[in-house]
CSV table of C-alpha atoms in Angstrom, one decimal:
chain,number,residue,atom,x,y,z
A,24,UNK,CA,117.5,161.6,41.4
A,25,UNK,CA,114.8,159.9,39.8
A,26,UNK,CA,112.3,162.3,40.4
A,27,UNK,CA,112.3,165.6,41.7
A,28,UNK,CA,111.1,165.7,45.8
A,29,UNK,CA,110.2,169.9,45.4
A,30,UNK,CA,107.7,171.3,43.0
A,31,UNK,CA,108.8,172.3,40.0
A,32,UNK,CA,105.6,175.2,40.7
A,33,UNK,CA,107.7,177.3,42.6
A,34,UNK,CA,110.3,179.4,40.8
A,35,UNK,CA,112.5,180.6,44.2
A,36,UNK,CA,115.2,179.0,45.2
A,37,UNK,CA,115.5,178.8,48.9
A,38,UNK,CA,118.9,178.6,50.5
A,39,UNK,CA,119.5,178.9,54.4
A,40,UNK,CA,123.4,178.7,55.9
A,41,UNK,CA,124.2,176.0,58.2
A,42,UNK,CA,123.4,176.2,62.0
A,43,UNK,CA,125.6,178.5,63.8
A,44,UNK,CA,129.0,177.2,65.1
A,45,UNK,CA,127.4,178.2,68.8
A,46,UNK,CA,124.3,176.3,68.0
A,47,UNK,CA,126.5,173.5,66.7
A,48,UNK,CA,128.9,173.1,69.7
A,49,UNK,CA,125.4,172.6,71.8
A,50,UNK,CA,124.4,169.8,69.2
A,51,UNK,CA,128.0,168.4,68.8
A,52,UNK,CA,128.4,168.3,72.7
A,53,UNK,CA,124.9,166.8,73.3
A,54,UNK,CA,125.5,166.6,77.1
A,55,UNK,CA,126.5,163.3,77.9
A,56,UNK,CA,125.5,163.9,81.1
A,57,UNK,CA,121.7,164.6,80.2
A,58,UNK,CA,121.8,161.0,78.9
A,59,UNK,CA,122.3,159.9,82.4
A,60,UNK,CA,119.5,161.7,83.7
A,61,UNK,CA,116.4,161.7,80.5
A,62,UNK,CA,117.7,159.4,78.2
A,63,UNK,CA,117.1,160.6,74.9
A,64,UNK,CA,113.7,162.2,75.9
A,65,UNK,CA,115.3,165.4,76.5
A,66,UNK,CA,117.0,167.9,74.6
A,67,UNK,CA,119.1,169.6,77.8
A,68,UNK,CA,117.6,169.4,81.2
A,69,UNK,CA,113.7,169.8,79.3
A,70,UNK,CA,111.6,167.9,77.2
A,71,UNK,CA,111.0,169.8,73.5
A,72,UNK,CA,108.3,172.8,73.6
A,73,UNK,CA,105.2,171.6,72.8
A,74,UNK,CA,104.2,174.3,70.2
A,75,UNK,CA,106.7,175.8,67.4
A,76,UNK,CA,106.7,180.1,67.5
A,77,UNK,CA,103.6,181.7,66.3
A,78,UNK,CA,105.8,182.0,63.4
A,79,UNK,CA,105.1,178.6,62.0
A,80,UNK,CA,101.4,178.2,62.9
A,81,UNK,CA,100.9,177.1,59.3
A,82,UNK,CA,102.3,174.0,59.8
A,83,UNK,CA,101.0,173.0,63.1
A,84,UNK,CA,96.9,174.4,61.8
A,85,UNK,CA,97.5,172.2,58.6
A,86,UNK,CA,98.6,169.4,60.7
A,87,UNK,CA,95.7,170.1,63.3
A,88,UNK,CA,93.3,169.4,60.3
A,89,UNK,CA,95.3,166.8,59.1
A,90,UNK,CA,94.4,164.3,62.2
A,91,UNK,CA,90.4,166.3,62.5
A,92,UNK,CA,89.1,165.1,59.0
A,93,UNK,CA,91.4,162.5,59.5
A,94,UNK,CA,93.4,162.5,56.1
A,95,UNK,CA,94.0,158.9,55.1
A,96,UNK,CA,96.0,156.4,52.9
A,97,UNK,CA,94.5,157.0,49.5
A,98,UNK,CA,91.9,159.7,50.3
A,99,UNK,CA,90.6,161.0,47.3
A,100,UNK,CA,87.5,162.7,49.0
A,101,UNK,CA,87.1,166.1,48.3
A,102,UNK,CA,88.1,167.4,51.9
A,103,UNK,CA,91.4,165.3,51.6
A,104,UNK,CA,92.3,167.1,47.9
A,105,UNK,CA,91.2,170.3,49.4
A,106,UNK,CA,93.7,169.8,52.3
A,107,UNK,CA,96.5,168.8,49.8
A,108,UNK,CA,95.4,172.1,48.4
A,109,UNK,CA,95.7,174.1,51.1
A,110,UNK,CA,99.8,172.5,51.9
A,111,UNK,CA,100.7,173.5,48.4
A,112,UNK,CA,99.6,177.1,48.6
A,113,UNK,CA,101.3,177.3,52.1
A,114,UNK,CA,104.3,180.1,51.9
A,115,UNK,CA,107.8,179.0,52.3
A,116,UNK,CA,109.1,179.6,55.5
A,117,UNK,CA,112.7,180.3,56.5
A,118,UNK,CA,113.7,178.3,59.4
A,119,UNK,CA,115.8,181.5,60.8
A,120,UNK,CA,113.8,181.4,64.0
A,121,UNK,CA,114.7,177.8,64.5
A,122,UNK,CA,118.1,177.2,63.7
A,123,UNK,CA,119.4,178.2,67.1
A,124,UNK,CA,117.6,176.3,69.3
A,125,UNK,CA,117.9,172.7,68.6
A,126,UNK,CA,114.6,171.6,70.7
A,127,UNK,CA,113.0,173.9,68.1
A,128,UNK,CA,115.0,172.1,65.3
A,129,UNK,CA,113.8,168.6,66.6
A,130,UNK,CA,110.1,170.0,67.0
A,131,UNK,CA,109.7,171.3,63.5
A,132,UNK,CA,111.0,168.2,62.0
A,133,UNK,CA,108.6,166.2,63.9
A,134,UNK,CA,105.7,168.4,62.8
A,135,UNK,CA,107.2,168.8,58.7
A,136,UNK,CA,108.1,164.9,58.7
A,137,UNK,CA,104.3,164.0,59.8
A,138,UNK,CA,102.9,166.4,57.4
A,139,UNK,CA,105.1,165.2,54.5
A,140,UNK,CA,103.5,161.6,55.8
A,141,UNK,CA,99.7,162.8,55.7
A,142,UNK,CA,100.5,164.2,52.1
A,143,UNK,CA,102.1,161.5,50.5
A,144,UNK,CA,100.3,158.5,52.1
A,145,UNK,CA,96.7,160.4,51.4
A,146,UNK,CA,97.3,160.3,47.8
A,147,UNK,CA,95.7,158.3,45.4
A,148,UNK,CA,97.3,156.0,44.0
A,149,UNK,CA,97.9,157.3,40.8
A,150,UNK,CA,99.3,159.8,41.9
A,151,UNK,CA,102.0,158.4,44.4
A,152,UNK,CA,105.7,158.2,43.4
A,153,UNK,CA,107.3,158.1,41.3
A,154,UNK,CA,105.4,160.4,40.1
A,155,UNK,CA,104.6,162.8,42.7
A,156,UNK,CA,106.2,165.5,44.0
A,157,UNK,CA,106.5,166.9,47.8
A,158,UNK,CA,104.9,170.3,48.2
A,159,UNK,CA,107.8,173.3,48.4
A,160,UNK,CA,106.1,174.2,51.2
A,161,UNK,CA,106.9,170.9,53.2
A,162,UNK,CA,110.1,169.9,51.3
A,163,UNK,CA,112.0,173.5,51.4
A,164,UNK,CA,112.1,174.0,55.0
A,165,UNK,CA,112.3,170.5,56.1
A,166,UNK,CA,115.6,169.8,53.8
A,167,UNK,CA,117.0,173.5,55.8
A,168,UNK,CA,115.9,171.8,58.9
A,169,UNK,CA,117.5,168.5,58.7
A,170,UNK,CA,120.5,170.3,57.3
A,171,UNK,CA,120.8,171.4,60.6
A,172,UNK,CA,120.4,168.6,62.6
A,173,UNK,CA,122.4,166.5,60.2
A,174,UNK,CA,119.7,164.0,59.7
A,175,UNK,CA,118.0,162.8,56.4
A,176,UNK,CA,114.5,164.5,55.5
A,177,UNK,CA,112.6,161.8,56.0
A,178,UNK,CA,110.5,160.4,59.3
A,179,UNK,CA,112.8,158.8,61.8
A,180,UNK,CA,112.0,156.9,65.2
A,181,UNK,CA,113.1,160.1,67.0
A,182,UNK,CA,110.5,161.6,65.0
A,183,UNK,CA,107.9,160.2,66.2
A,184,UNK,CA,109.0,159.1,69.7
A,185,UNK,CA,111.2,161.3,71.1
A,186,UNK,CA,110.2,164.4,69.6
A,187,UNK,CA,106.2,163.6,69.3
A,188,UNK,CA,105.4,164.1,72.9
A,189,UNK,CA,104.7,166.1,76.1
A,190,UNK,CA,104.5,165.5,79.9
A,191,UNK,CA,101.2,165.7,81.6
A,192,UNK,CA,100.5,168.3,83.7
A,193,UNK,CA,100.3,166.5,87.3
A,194,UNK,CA,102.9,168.0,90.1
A,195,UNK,CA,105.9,165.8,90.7
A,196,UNK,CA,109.8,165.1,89.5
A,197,UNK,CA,109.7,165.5,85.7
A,198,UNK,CA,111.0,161.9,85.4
A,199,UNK,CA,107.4,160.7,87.4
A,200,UNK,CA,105.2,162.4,85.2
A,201,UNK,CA,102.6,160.8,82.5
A,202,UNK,CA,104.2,160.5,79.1
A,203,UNK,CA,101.3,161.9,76.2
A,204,UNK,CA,101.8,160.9,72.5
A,205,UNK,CA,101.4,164.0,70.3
A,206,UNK,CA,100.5,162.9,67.1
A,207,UNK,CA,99.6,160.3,65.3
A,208,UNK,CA,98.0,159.4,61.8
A,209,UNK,CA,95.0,157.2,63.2
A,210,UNK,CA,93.8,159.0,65.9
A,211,UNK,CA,93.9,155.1,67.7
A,212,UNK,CA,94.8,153.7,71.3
A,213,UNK,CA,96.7,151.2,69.6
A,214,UNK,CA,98.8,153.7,67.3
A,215,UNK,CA,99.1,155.8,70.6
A,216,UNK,CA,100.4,152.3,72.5
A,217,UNK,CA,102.6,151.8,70.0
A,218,UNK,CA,104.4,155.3,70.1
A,219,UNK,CA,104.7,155.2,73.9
A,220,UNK,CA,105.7,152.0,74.5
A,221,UNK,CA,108.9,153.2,72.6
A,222,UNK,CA,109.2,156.4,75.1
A,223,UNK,CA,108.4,154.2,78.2
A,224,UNK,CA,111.5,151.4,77.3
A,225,UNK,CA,113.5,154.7,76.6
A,226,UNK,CA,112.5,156.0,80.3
A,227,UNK,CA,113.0,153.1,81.9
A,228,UNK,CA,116.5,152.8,80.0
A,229,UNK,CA,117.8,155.5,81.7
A,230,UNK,CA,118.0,153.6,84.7
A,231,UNK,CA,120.2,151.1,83.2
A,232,UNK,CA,122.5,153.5,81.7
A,233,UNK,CA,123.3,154.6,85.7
A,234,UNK,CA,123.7,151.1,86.9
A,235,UNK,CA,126.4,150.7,83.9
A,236,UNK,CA,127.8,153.9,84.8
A,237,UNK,CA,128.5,152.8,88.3
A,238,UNK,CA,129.5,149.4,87.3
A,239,UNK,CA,132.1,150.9,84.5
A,240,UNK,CA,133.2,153.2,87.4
A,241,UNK,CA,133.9,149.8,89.7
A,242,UNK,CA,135.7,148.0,87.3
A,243,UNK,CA,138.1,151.2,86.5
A,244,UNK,CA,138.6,150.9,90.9
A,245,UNK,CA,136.9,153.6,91.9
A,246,UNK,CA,136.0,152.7,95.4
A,247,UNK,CA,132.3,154.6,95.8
A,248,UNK,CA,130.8,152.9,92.7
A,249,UNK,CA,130.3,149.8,94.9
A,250,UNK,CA,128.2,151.7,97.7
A,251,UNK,CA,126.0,153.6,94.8
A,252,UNK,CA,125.4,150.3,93.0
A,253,UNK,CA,124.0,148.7,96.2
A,254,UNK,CA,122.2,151.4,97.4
A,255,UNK,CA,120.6,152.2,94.0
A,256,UNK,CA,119.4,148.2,93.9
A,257,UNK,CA,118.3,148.7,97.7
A,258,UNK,CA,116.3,151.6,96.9
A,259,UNK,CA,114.5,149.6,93.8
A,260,UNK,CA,113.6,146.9,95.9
């Protein structure tokens, strides 16, 4: 590698096994069926948690006061640097409590991957790559985590889409409900717009996915698909 992505700082080497063959026969299976019904909203029947375990306050604090000062592209101000500060003398944290669970997996990576964003981008320039380096802090657990989930350790849509949001509280079907962006680095509407236009287009996709399923089901002669199809395009009309 060109230059090294973990802090030289920190003399531990952190190692964590791969996600349990239990935990991977969830992942690996994914539930086809749950496509049909959330899209890729939801991990299972339910959308992900919308706090990590009091385990991992650390990250979700420093990413609290990450969006309050609000840390920004360049910032060399002193409550930026002190910030920076305060992710480097974060403790490494072992992702034990995670690796199970794979909305938990998902969540933390959404949380790491935006504070590895806040970090980087806030930089001066001068200090940006290739010359700087990704706190142990951030990079440790995040590499364990996307180990896990067999994605790279870097932001992804999924990051901050699919696993960057909660459902509001109003009573109703879950699949009614108003869609609220979690995060973002602007604290903006349009930033916000911009996240959830990508969760609404996911939402409505699900619909799609049924009438396909149907039609699919037709084509292969299976006599019911016909009366699902047109009732489901009765009922939309």
């Amino acid at each position: 590698m060109p230059h090294d992505l973990v802090a030289k700082s920190d003399p531990v080497v952190h190692t964590y096994p791969p996600v349990s063959r239990s935990s991977q026969k969830a992942i690996d299976a994914a539930d086809i069926s749950q496509i049909f019904e959330h899209g890729f909203l939801f991990v299972g029947d339910a959308p992900l948690p919308i706090l990590l375990p009091s385990n991992y306050t650390a990250w979700e604090d420093a990413l609290t006061r990450a969006k309050a000062l609000p840390v920004k592209l360049n910032d060399s101000s002193r409550a930026a640097e002190a910030w920076r500060q305060s992710v480097r003398e974060m403790p490494v944290l072992s992702i034990s409590l995670l690796k199970n669970d794979l909305r938990l997996l998902n969540l933390a990576r959404g949380v790491l991957t935006f504070l590895q964003h806040f970090y980087i981008h806030s930089l001066p320039d001068a200090r940006k790559p290739p010359h700087a380096v990704i706190p142990a802090s951030l990079a440790v657990p995040l590499l364990a985590v996307s180990r896990a989930v067999d994605l790279p350790p870097v932001m992804t849509f999924a990051d901050c889409n699919f696993y960057n949001f909660r459902l509001g509280d109003a009573k109703g079907p879950e699949h009614e409900k108003e869609i609220l962006v979690q995060h973002t680095f602007s604290q903006t509407a349009d930033e916000m717009q911009f996240y959830l236009s990508g969760l609404l287009i996911e939402r409505e996709g699900v619909r799609s996915v049924r009438v396909m399923s149907d039609l699919v089901q037709h084509f292969a002669k299976d006599g019911g698909a016909r009366f699902r199809r047109t009732s489901y395009r009765s009922c939309e009309r």
